[in-house]
PDB file of C-alpha atoms in Angstrom:
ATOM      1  CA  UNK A   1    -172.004 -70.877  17.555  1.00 49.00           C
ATOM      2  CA  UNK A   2    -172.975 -72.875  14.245  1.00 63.00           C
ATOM      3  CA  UNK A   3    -171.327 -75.612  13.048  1.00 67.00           C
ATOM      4  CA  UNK A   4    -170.801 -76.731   9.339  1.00 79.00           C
ATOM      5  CA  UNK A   5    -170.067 -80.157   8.429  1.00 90.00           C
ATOM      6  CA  UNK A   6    -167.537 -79.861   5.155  1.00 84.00           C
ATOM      7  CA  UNK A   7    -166.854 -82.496   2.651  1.00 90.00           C
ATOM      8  CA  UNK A   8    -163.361 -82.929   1.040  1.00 86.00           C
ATOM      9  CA  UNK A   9    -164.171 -84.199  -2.589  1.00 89.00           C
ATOM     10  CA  UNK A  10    -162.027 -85.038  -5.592  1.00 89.00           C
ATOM     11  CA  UNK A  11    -165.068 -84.207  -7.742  1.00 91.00           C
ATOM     12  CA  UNK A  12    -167.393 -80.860  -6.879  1.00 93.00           C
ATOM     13  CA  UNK A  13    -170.162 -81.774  -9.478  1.00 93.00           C
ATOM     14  CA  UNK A  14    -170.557 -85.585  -8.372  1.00 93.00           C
ATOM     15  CA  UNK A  15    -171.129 -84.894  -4.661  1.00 94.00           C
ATOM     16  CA  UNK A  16    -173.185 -81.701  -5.503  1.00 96.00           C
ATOM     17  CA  UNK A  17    -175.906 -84.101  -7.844  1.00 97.00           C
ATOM     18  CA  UNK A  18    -175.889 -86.553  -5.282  1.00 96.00           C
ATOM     19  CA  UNK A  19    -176.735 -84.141  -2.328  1.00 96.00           C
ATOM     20  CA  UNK A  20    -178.921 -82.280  -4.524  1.00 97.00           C
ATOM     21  CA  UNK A  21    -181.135 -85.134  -6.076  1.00 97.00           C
ATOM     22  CA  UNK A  22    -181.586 -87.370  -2.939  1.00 96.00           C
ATOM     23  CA  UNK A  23    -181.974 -84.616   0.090  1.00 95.00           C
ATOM     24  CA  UNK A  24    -183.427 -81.861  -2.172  1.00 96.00           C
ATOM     25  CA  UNK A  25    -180.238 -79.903  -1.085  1.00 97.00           C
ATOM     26  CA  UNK A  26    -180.055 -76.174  -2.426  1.00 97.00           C
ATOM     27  CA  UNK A  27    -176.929 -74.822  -3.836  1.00 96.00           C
ATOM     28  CA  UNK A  28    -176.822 -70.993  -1.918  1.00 95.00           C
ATOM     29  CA  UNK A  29    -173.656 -69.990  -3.289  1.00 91.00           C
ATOM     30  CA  UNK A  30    -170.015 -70.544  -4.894  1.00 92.00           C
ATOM     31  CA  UNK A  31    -166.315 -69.804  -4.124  1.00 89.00           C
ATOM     32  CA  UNK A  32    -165.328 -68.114  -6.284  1.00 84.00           C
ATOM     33  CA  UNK A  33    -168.439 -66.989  -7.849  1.00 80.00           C
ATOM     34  CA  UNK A  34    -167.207 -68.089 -11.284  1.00 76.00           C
ATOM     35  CA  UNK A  35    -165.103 -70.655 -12.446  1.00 80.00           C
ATOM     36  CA  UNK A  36    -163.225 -72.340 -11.269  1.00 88.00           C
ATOM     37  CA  UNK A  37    -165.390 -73.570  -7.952  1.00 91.00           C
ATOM     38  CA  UNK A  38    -163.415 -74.156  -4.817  1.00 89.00           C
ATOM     39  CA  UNK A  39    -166.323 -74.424  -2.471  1.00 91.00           C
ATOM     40  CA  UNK A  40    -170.070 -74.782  -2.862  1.00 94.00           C
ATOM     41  CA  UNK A  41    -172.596 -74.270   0.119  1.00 93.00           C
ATOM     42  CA  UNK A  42    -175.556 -75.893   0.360  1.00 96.00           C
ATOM     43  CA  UNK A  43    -178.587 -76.013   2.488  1.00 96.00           C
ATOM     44  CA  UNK A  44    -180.341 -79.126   3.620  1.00 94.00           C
ATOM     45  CA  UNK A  45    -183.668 -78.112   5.440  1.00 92.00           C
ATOM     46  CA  UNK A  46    -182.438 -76.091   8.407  1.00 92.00           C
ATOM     47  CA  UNK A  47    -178.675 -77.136   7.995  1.00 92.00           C
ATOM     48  CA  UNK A  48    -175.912 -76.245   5.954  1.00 92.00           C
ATOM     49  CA  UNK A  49    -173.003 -78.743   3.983  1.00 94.00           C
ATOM     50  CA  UNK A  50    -170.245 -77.158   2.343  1.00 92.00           C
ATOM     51  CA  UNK A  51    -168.656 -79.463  -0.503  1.00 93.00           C
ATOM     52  CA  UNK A  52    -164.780 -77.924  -1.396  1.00 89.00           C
ATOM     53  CA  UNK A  53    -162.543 -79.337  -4.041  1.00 89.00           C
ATOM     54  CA  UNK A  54    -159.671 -81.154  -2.962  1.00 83.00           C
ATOM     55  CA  UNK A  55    -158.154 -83.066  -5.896  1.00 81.00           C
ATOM     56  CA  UNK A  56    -156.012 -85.344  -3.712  1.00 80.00           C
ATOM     57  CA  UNK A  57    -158.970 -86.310  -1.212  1.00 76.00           C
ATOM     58  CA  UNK A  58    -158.988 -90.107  -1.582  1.00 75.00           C
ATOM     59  CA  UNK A  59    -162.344 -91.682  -2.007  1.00 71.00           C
ATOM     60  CA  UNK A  60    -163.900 -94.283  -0.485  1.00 67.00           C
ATOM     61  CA  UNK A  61    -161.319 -93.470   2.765  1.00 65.00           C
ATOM     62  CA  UNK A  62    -164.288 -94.107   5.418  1.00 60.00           C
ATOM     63  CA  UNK A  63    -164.185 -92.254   8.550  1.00 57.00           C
ATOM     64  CA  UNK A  64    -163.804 -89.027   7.064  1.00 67.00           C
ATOM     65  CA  UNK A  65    -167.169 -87.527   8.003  1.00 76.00           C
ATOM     66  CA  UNK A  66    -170.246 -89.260   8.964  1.00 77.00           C
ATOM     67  CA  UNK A  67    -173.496 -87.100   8.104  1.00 87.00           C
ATOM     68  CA  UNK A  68    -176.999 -88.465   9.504  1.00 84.00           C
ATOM     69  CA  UNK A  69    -179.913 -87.070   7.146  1.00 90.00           C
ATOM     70  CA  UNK A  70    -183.733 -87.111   8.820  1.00 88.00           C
ATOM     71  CA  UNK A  71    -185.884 -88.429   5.842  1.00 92.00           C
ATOM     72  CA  UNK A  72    -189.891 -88.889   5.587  1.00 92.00           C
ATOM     73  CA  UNK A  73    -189.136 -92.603   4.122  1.00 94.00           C
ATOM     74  CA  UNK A  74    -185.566 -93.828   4.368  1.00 95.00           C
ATOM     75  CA  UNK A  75    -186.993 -97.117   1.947  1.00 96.00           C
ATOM     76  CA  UNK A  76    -187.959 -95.136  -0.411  1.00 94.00           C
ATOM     77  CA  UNK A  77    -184.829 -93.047  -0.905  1.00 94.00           C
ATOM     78  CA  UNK A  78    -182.688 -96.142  -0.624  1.00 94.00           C
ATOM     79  CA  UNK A  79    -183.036 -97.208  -4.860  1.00 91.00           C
ATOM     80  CA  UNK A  80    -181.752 -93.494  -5.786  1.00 95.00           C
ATOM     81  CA  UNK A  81    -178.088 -93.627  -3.829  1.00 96.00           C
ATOM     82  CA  UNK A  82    -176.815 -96.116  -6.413  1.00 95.00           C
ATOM     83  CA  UNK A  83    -178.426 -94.458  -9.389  1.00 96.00           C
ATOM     84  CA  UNK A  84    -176.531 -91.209  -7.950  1.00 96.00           C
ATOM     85  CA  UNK A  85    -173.141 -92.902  -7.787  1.00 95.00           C
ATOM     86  CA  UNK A  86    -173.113 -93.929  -3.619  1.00 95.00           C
ATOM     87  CA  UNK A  87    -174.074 -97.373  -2.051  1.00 95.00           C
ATOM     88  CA  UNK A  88    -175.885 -98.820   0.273  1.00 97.00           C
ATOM     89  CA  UNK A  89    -174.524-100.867   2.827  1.00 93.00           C
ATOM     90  CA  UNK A  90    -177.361-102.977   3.592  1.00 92.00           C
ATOM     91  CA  UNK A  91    -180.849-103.263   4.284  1.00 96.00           C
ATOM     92  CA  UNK A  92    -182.695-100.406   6.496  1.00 97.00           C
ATOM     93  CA  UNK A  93    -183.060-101.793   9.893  1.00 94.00           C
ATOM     94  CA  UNK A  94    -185.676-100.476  12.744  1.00 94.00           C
ATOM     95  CA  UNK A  95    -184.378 -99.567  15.902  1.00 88.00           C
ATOM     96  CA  UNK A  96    -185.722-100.007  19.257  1.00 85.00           C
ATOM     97  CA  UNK A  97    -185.546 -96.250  20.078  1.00 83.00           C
ATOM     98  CA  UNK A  98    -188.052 -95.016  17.865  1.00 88.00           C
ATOM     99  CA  UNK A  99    -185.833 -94.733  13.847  1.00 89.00           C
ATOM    100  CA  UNK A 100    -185.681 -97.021  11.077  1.00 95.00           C
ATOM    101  CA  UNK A 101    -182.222 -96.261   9.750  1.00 92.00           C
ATOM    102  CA  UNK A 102    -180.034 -97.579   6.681  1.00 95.00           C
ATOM    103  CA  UNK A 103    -176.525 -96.540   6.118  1.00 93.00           C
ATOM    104  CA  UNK A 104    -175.095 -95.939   2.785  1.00 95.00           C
ATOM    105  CA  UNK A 105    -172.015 -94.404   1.136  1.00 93.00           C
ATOM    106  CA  UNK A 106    -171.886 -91.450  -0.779  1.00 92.00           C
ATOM    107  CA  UNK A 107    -169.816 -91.073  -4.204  1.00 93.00           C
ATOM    108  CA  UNK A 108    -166.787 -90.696  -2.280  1.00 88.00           C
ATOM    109  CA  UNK A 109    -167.497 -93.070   0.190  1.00 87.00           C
ATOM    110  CA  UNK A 110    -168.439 -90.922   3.384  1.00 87.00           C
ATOM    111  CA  UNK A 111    -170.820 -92.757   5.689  1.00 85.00           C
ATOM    112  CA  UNK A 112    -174.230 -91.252   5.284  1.00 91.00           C
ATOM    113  CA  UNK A 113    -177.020 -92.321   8.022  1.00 89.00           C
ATOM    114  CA  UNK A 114    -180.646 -91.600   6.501  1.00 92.00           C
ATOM    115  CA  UNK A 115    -183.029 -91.701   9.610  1.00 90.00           C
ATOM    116  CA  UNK A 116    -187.071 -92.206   9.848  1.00 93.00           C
ATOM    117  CA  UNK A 117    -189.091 -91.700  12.955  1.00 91.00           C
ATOM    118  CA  UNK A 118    -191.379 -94.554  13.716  1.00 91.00           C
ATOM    119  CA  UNK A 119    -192.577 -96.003  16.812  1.00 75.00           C
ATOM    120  CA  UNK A 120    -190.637 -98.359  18.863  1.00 58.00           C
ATOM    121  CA  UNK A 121    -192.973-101.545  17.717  1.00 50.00           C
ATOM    122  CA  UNK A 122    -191.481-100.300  13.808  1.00 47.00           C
ATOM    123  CA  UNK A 123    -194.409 -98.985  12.658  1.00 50.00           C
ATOM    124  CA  UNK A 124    -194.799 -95.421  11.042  1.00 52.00           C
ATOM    125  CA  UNK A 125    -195.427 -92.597  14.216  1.00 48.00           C
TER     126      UNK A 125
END
């Protein structure tokens, strides 16, 4: 059995630059193959995220979907989420079972986790 989180987006090209630029997400194909795109699936390391058009999707209507994202440096990523049109909701915190994690919004205002490992004294493991 696989399972494949799916986005609901008023805007396909917003949410595909965002997912693309900050997780180095790979577009793998369209729905319908030419224009106009109803769904676009993506890979992200070993997972998959499907992004589909759905004009009447509200944004910024949080508990949607939450998608957690394993980084090498969640600090480092954490200047590029506004740039690509998401924000962050506050400063990255280290936890005491072994992650730093910040959480941030994406364009449309799904709750994104973006997870380090580090040891449990917060330092890089």
């Amino acid at each position: 059995m696989t399972i494949q989180p799916i986005i609901n987006t008023p805007d396909l090209d917003r949410m595909l630059n965002f997912y693309t630029t900050l997780f180095g997400a790979v577009e793998k194909f369209r729905i319908p193959d030419g224009e106009p795109t109803f769904f676009i699936g993506l890979q992200v390391g070993d997972a998959e995220l499907g992004l589909v058009i759905d004009r009447d999707a509200e944004a910024g209507t949080t508990g949607r979907v939450l998608l957690s994202f394993d980084v090498e440096n969640v600090d480092a990523l954490l200047d590029q989420v506004a740039e690509l049109g998401g924000r962050v909701q506050g400063p990255p915190n280290d936890m005491p079972w072994g992650q730093r994690v910040a959480h941030v919004f994406d364009p449309d205002g799904n709750a994104v986790n973006l997870t380090q490992q580090v040891t449990p004294g917060g330092g890089e493991g």
